[in-house]
PDB file of C-alpha atoms in Angstrom:
ATOM      1  CA  MET Y   1      -3.387 -22.498 150.973  1.00 95.00           C
ATOM      2  CA  ARG Y   2      -6.248 -21.003 148.984  1.00 96.00           C
ATOM      3  CA  ALA Y   3      -7.448 -18.336 146.608  1.00 96.00           C
ATOM      4  CA  GLY Y   4      -6.769 -14.785 147.862  1.00 97.00           C
ATOM      5  CA  ASP Y   5      -3.886 -15.768 149.988  1.00 98.00           C
ATOM      6  CA  VAL Y   6      -0.516 -14.261 149.612  1.00 98.00           C
ATOM      7  CA  VAL Y   7       2.464 -16.850 149.765  1.00 98.00           C
ATOM      8  CA  TYR Y   8       6.223 -16.792 149.252  1.00 98.00           C
ATOM      9  CA  HIS Y   9       7.478 -19.155 146.641  1.00 98.00           C
ATOM     10  CA  ARG Y  10      10.765 -20.289 147.864  1.00 98.00           C
ATOM     11  CA  PRO Y  11      12.053 -21.475 144.513  1.00 98.00           C
ATOM     12  CA  THR Y  12      11.725 -18.231 142.742  1.00 97.00           C
ATOM     13  CA  GLY Y  13      11.818 -15.919 145.650  1.00 98.00           C
ATOM     14  CA  GLU Y  14       8.794 -14.341 144.609  1.00 97.00           C
ATOM     15  CA  THR Y  15       5.450 -13.324 146.691  1.00 98.00           C
ATOM     16  CA  TRP Y  16       2.295 -14.346 144.971  1.00 98.00           C
ATOM     17  CA  LEU Y  17      -1.389 -13.708 145.312  1.00 98.00           C
ATOM     18  CA  LEU Y  18      -2.967 -16.989 144.693  1.00 97.00           C
ATOM     19  CA  ALA Y  19      -5.740 -17.594 142.089  1.00 95.00           C
ATOM     20  CA  TRP Y  20      -6.567 -20.864 143.713  1.00 93.00           C
ATOM     21  CA  GLY Y  21      -5.151 -23.368 145.938  1.00 94.00           C
ATOM     22  CA  THR Y  22      -5.155 -26.979 147.199  1.00 93.00           C
ATOM     23  CA  GLU Y  23      -3.544 -28.999 149.491  1.00 93.00           C
ATOM     24  CA  MET Y  24      -1.081 -30.239 146.831  1.00 97.00           C
ATOM     25  CA  ASP Y  25      -0.883 -27.303 144.403  1.00 97.00           C
ATOM     26  CA  VAL Y  26      -1.104 -23.427 143.888  1.00 97.00           C
ATOM     27  CA  SER Y  27      -1.628 -21.170 140.982  1.00 96.00           C
ATOM     28  CA  PRO Y  28      -0.473 -17.594 141.170  1.00 97.00           C
ATOM     29  CA  CYS Y  29      -2.519 -14.745 139.573  1.00 94.00           C
ATOM     30  CA  GLY Y  30      -0.557 -12.921 136.625  1.00 90.00           C
ATOM     31  CA  TRP Y  31       0.816 -14.380 133.430  1.00 89.00           C
ATOM     32  CA  PRO Y  32       1.949 -16.708 132.412  1.00 90.00           C
ATOM     33  CA  GLU Y  33      -0.405 -19.190 133.945  1.00 91.00           C
ATOM     34  CA  SER Y  34       1.626 -21.338 136.347  1.00 94.00           C
ATOM     35  CA  ILE Y  35       1.134 -24.215 138.980  1.00 96.00           C
ATOM     36  CA  ALA Y  36       3.615 -24.815 141.780  1.00 98.00           C
ATOM     37  CA  LYS Y  37       3.661 -27.359 144.582  1.00 98.00           C
ATOM     38  CA  SER Y  38       1.922 -25.989 147.933  1.00 98.00           C
ATOM     39  CA  SER Y  39       4.968 -27.426 149.941  1.00 98.00           C
ATOM     40  CA  ASP Y  40       7.428 -24.977 148.066  1.00 98.00           C
ATOM     41  CA  CYS Y  41       5.224 -22.107 149.588  1.00 98.00           C
ATOM     42  CA  ASP Y  42       4.961 -20.149 152.858  1.00 98.00           C
ATOM     43  CA  LEU Y  43       1.792 -18.609 153.878  1.00 98.00           C
ATOM     44  CA  VAL Y  44       2.429 -14.751 154.117  1.00 98.00           C
ATOM     45  CA  LYS Y  45      -1.133 -13.355 154.440  1.00 98.00           C
ATOM     46  CA  ALA Y  46      -4.200 -15.703 154.819  1.00 98.00           C
ATOM     47  CA  ALA Y  47      -7.112 -14.331 153.028  1.00 98.00           C
ATOM     48  CA  THR Y  48     -10.348 -13.785 154.858  1.00 97.00           C
ATOM     49  CA  ASN Y  49     -13.421 -15.950 153.936  1.00 95.00           C
ATOM     50  CA  ASP Y  50     -14.860 -13.033 151.905  1.00 95.00           C
ATOM     51  CA  GLU Y  51     -11.366 -12.289 150.111  1.00 97.00           C
ATOM     52  CA  HIS Y  52     -11.301 -15.775 149.216  1.00 95.00           C
ATOM     53  CA  ILE Y  53     -14.632 -16.262 147.787  1.00 94.00           C
ATOM     54  CA  THR Y  54     -14.279 -12.786 145.893  1.00 94.00           C
ATOM     55  CA  MET Y  55     -10.850 -14.136 144.144  1.00 94.00           C
ATOM     56  CA  LEU Y  56     -12.488 -17.510 143.325  1.00 94.00           C
ATOM     57  CA  ARG Y  57     -15.657 -15.700 141.602  1.00 92.00           C
ATOM     58  CA  ARG Y  58     -13.204 -13.072 139.642  1.00 91.00           C
ATOM     59  CA  TRP Y  59     -11.199 -15.978 138.316  1.00 90.00           C
ATOM     60  CA  ALA Y  60     -14.506 -18.090 137.633  1.00 90.00           C
ATOM     61  CA  ILE Y  61     -15.740 -15.593 135.134  1.00 88.00           C
ATOM     62  CA  LYS Y  62     -12.375 -13.999 134.005  1.00 77.00           C
ATOM     63  CA  SER Y  63     -11.331 -16.544 131.468  1.00 72.00           C
ATOM     64  CA  ASN Y  64     -11.185 -20.214 130.077  1.00 81.00           C
ATOM     65  CA  ASP Y  65      -7.826 -21.058 131.469  1.00 87.00           C
ATOM     66  CA  TYR Y  66      -7.163 -23.789 133.994  1.00 91.00           C
ATOM     67  CA  ARG Y  67      -7.427 -21.235 136.817  1.00 92.00           C
ATOM     68  CA  ALA Y  68     -10.885 -20.364 135.991  1.00 91.00           C
ATOM     69  CA  SER Y  69     -11.800 -24.079 135.583  1.00 91.00           C
ATOM     70  CA  MET Y  70     -10.452 -24.698 138.974  1.00 92.00           C
ATOM     71  CA  ALA Y  71     -12.067 -21.572 140.548  1.00 92.00           C
ATOM     72  CA  ARG Y  72     -15.459 -22.791 139.182  1.00 91.00           C
ATOM     73  CA  ARG Y  73     -14.654 -26.214 140.688  1.00 91.00           C
ATOM     74  CA  GLN Y  74     -13.907 -24.860 144.086  1.00 92.00           C
ATOM     75  CA  LEU Y  75     -16.960 -22.791 144.262  1.00 92.00           C
ATOM     76  CA  GLY Y  76     -19.168 -25.635 143.066  1.00 90.00           C
ATOM     77  CA  GLU Y  77     -17.774 -27.750 145.649  1.00 90.00           C
ATOM     78  CA  ALA Y  78     -18.372 -25.290 148.429  1.00 88.00           C
ATOM     79  CA  GLY Y  79     -21.926 -24.751 146.996  1.00 87.00           C
ATOM     80  CA  ILE Y  80     -21.476 -21.423 146.155  1.00 86.00           C
ATOM     81  CA  ASP Y  81     -22.844 -19.374 143.222  1.00 76.00           C
ATOM     82  CA  GLY Y  82     -20.058 -18.156 140.990  1.00 65.00           C
ATOM     83  CA  ALA Y  83     -21.859 -14.856 139.942  1.00 55.00           C
ATOM     84  CA  ILE Y  84     -20.307 -11.806 141.485  1.00 51.00           C
TER      85      ILE Y  84
END
């Protein structure tokens, strides 16, 4: 699961748009900032590569919270400029 994906979070019964995701954890857009286990989620709609990069870039410049930090990290690991 990755940024831009839409997932169903089974423990809460909510559908989330992801700000970022890893093999272990995900973080939905919205407030309050939260992190959940990827294993508690079912993929509803996978983001395209463009949607994925756009979501990471939006979060990378949006704030200074953990989601922004993870977005910048994931962009850097992919060798992608964070500017929109």
